[in-house]
GROMACS .gro file of C-alpha atoms in nm:
model
  164
    1MET     CA    1  -1.471   1.140  -0.298
    2ARG     CA    2  -1.430   0.763  -0.324
    3ALA     CA    3  -1.760   0.737  -0.509
    4ASP     CA    4  -1.641   0.988  -0.770
    5VAL     CA    5  -1.319   0.794  -0.837
    6LEU     CA    6  -1.496   0.458  -0.838
    7ALA     CA    7  -1.748   0.594  -1.088
    8ARG     CA    8  -1.455   0.637  -1.330
    9SER     CA    9  -1.327   0.283  -1.260
   10LYS     CA   10  -1.433  -0.051  -1.397
   11VAL     CA   11  -1.625  -0.170  -1.090
   12ASP     CA   12  -1.789  -0.510  -1.068
   13SER     CA   13  -2.044  -0.498  -0.789
   14GLY     CA   14  -2.083  -0.876  -0.800
   15GLY     CA   15  -1.960  -0.927  -0.446
   16LEU     CA   16  -1.752  -0.788  -0.166
   17ARG     CA   17  -1.425  -0.932  -0.035
   18PRO     CA   18  -1.177  -0.800   0.222
   19ALA     CA   19  -0.932  -0.574   0.036
   20TRP     CA   20  -0.626  -0.786   0.114
   21LEU     CA   21  -0.799  -1.085  -0.045
   22ARG     CA   22  -0.948  -0.885  -0.333
   23TYR     CA   23  -0.616  -0.779  -0.483
   24ASN     CA   24  -0.426  -1.034  -0.690
   25GLY     CA   25  -0.127  -0.851  -0.836
   26HIS     CA   26   0.227  -0.981  -0.814
   27PHE     CA   27   0.280  -0.840  -0.464
   28TYR     CA   28  -0.027  -1.019  -0.329
   29ARG     CA   29   0.056  -1.344  -0.509
   30ASN     CA   30   0.407  -1.349  -0.359
   31VAL     CA   31   0.364  -1.215  -0.005
   32GLY     CA   32   0.263  -1.548   0.147
   33GLY     CA   33   0.113  -1.568   0.496
   34ALA     CA   34   0.279  -1.252   0.627
   35LEU     CA   35   0.005  -1.022   0.497
   36GLY     CA   36  -0.273  -1.230   0.650
   37GLU     CA   37  -0.087  -1.228   0.982
   38ALA     CA   38  -0.051  -0.850   0.964
   39VAL     CA   39  -0.420  -0.810   0.882
   40GLU     CA   40  -0.514  -1.021   1.185
   41HIS     CA   41  -0.334  -0.766   1.402
   42GLY     CA   42  -0.576  -0.502   1.268
   43ARG     CA   43  -0.318  -0.238   1.184
   44THR     CA   44  -0.275  -0.284   0.811
   45LEU     CA   45  -0.383  -0.024   0.558
   46ILE     CA   46  -0.381  -0.044   0.179
   47LEU     CA   47  -0.332   0.238  -0.070
   48SER     CA   48  -0.590   0.192  -0.342
   49GLY     CA   49  -0.647   0.334  -0.688
   50GLY     CA   50  -1.023   0.320  -0.644
   51TYR     CA   51  -1.068   0.373  -0.273
   52GLY     CA   52  -0.770   0.592  -0.178
   53ILE     CA   53  -0.681   0.441   0.159
   54LEU     CA   54  -0.862   0.154   0.324
   55ARG     CA   55  -0.832  -0.097   0.602
   56ALA     CA   56  -0.694  -0.427   0.474
   57ASP     CA   57  -1.003  -0.608   0.604
   58GLU     CA   58  -1.248  -0.356   0.452
   59PRO     CA   59  -1.490  -0.531   0.213
   60ILE     CA   60  -1.461  -0.393  -0.140
   61SER     CA   61  -1.587  -0.473  -0.488
   62TYR     CA   62  -1.358  -0.569  -0.773
   63TYR     CA   63  -1.239  -0.268  -0.970
   64ASP     CA   64  -0.961  -0.192  -1.215
   65ARG     CA   65  -0.774   0.133  -1.148
   66LYS     CA   66  -0.421   0.226  -1.046
   67LEU     CA   67  -0.373   0.512  -0.806
   68LYS     CA   68  -0.362   0.840  -0.996
   69LEU     CA   69  -0.294   1.139  -0.776
   70SER     CA   70  -0.474   1.356  -1.030
   71ASP     CA   71  -0.799   1.171  -0.947
   72TRP     CA   72  -0.802   1.324  -0.600
   73PRO     CA   73  -0.811   1.687  -0.484
   74SER     CA   74  -0.481   1.803  -0.338
   75GLY     CA   75  -0.447   1.710   0.027
   76VAL     CA   76  -0.739   1.467   0.043
   77LEU     CA   77  -0.534   1.146   0.030
   78GLU     CA   78  -0.259   1.289   0.249
   79ASP     CA   79  -0.514   1.379   0.518
   80ALA     CA   80  -0.686   1.042   0.477
   81VAL     CA   81  -0.361   0.846   0.523
   82ILE     CA   82  -0.268   1.044   0.835
   83GLY     CA   83  -0.623   1.012   0.967
   84GLU     CA   84  -0.633   0.634   0.917
   85ALA     CA   85  -0.285   0.591   1.068
   86ARG     CA   86  -0.397   0.785   1.375
   87ARG     CA   87  -0.725   0.592   1.390
   88ILE     CA   88  -0.539   0.263   1.424
   89GLY     CA   89  -0.296   0.414   1.675
   90ALA     CA   90   0.012   0.391   1.454
   91THR     CA   91   0.329   0.557   1.575
   92LYS     CA   92   0.518   0.427   1.272
   93VAL     CA   93   0.403   0.374   0.913
   94VAL     CA   94   0.605   0.148   0.684
   95THR     CA   95   0.496   0.152   0.320
   96PHE     CA   96   0.606  -0.100   0.054
   97VAL     CA   97   0.558   0.038  -0.299
   98SER     CA   98   0.727   0.086  -0.635
   99ALA     CA   99   0.961   0.386  -0.623
  100SER     CA  100   0.827   0.565  -0.929
  101ALA     CA  101   0.453   0.503  -0.891
  102ASP     CA  102   0.200   0.753  -0.761
  103TYR     CA  103   0.176   0.540  -0.446
  104ALA     CA  104   0.534   0.640  -0.352
  105LYS     CA  105   0.476   1.000  -0.461
  106LEU     CA  106   0.179   1.016  -0.224
  107ILE     CA  107   0.373   0.879   0.073
  108ARG     CA  108   0.665   1.115   0.004
  109ARG     CA  109   0.445   1.425  -0.008
  110ILE     CA  110   0.261   1.361   0.319
  111PRO     CA  111   0.386   1.612   0.580
  112TRP     CA  112   0.503   1.346   0.825
  113GLY     CA  113   0.716   1.600   1.011
  114ASP     CA  114   0.396   1.776   1.120
  115THR     CA  115   0.272   1.456   1.286
  116GLU     CA  116   0.375   1.228   1.570
  117ILE     CA  117   0.411   0.940   1.320
  118GLU     CA  118   0.745   0.807   1.197
  119ALA     CA  119   0.724   0.716   0.828
  120VAL     CA  120   0.943   0.477   0.633
  121LEU     CA  121   0.914   0.411   0.261
  122VAL     CA  122   1.045   0.080   0.129
  123THR     CA  123   1.112   0.055  -0.244
  124ILE     CA  124   1.321  -0.163  -0.473
  125ASP     CA  125   1.609  -0.039  -0.687
  126PHE     CA  126   1.577  -0.259  -0.995
  127HIS     CA  127   1.654  -0.163  -1.353
  128ASP     CA  128   1.661  -0.492  -1.544
  129GLY     CA  129   1.389  -0.637  -1.765
  130GLY     CA  130   1.073  -0.770  -1.610
  131ALA     CA  131   1.043  -0.496  -1.347
  132GLN     CA  132   0.661  -0.514  -1.344
  133ILE     CA  133   0.690  -0.865  -1.205
  134GLU     CA  134   1.021  -0.852  -1.021
  135VAL     CA  135   0.969  -0.529  -0.825
  136PRO     CA  136   0.636  -0.637  -0.668
  137ARG     CA  137   0.783  -0.983  -0.600
  138ARG     CA  138   1.076  -0.825  -0.415
  139LEU     CA  139   0.846  -0.586  -0.230
  140ALA     CA  140   0.647  -0.888  -0.113
  141GLN     CA  141   0.969  -1.054   0.000
  142ALA     CA  142   1.070  -0.734   0.183
  143PHE     CA  143   0.730  -0.713   0.354
  144SER     CA  144   0.748  -1.077   0.465
  145ALA     CA  145   1.101  -1.037   0.600
  146TRP     CA  146   1.006  -0.714   0.778
  147TRP     CA  147   0.690  -0.865   0.928
  148HIS     CA  148   0.874  -1.175   1.048
  149ARG     CA  149   1.172  -0.967   1.170
  150THR     CA  150   1.417  -1.163   0.956
  151PRO     CA  151   1.650  -0.906   0.795
  152SER     CA  152   1.842  -1.187   0.626
  153GLY     CA  153   1.535  -1.227   0.403
  154TYR     CA  154   1.549  -0.873   0.264
  155PRO     CA  155   1.578  -0.882  -0.116
  156ALA     CA  156   1.854  -0.738  -0.329
  157GLY     CA  157   1.792  -0.375  -0.420
  158MET     CA  158   1.575  -0.292  -0.118
  159VAL     CA  159   1.589   0.078  -0.032
  160THR     CA  160   1.446   0.236   0.282
  161GLU     CA  161   1.377   0.608   0.320
  162VAL     CA  162   1.292   0.767   0.650
  163LEU     CA  163   1.050   1.048   0.565
  164ALA     CA  164   1.015   1.374   0.754
   0.00000   0.00000   0.00000
C-alpha cells in the first residue's frame, strides 16, 4: 500500500535518511534534542503522508505529501498503527498533532478500547493568525516538556484527550 501512495507523491530517491531527520517542518525545527533522545530509546513512531506509519529511525526518501486518509483503504492505517505500537511493546501511545488534520482524525478513529493500549492525543487550541507556524511550534514544546517530564514547560492552549 505504501508504494501506491508514494507513487502519487513527489518522491526524490536521491538518498535515504532516518525519518526523524528527514522531516523539516516547524515541529521538527522546534523540538530540539527531545526527539533524538526519544528515537534513541527505540519506541518512537511517526505518522507519515507517504509512508502511513513508520519507525522514527526508518530510512526514507524525501517526498512531499500530507497524510490524506482518502489515500488509504479504510482500516489499513488503523491496523498499522496498532500493529506497530504492539511491535514496540507500547502500553501507552501519546500522539502530538494538529487537532483538525487527518493525523488527529486517524488517531481518534482507531478502536483503542479494543486493545490493551492507552491512547492520548495532544493538540493545541489556537485560533490566532499564524497557526501553521505556531501550532507545530507549540506541539514541539509540548513534546519536549512531556519527554523531559517538565509539566511547567507545557505551552498555552495544550489539550489532551484520553481516547477509548
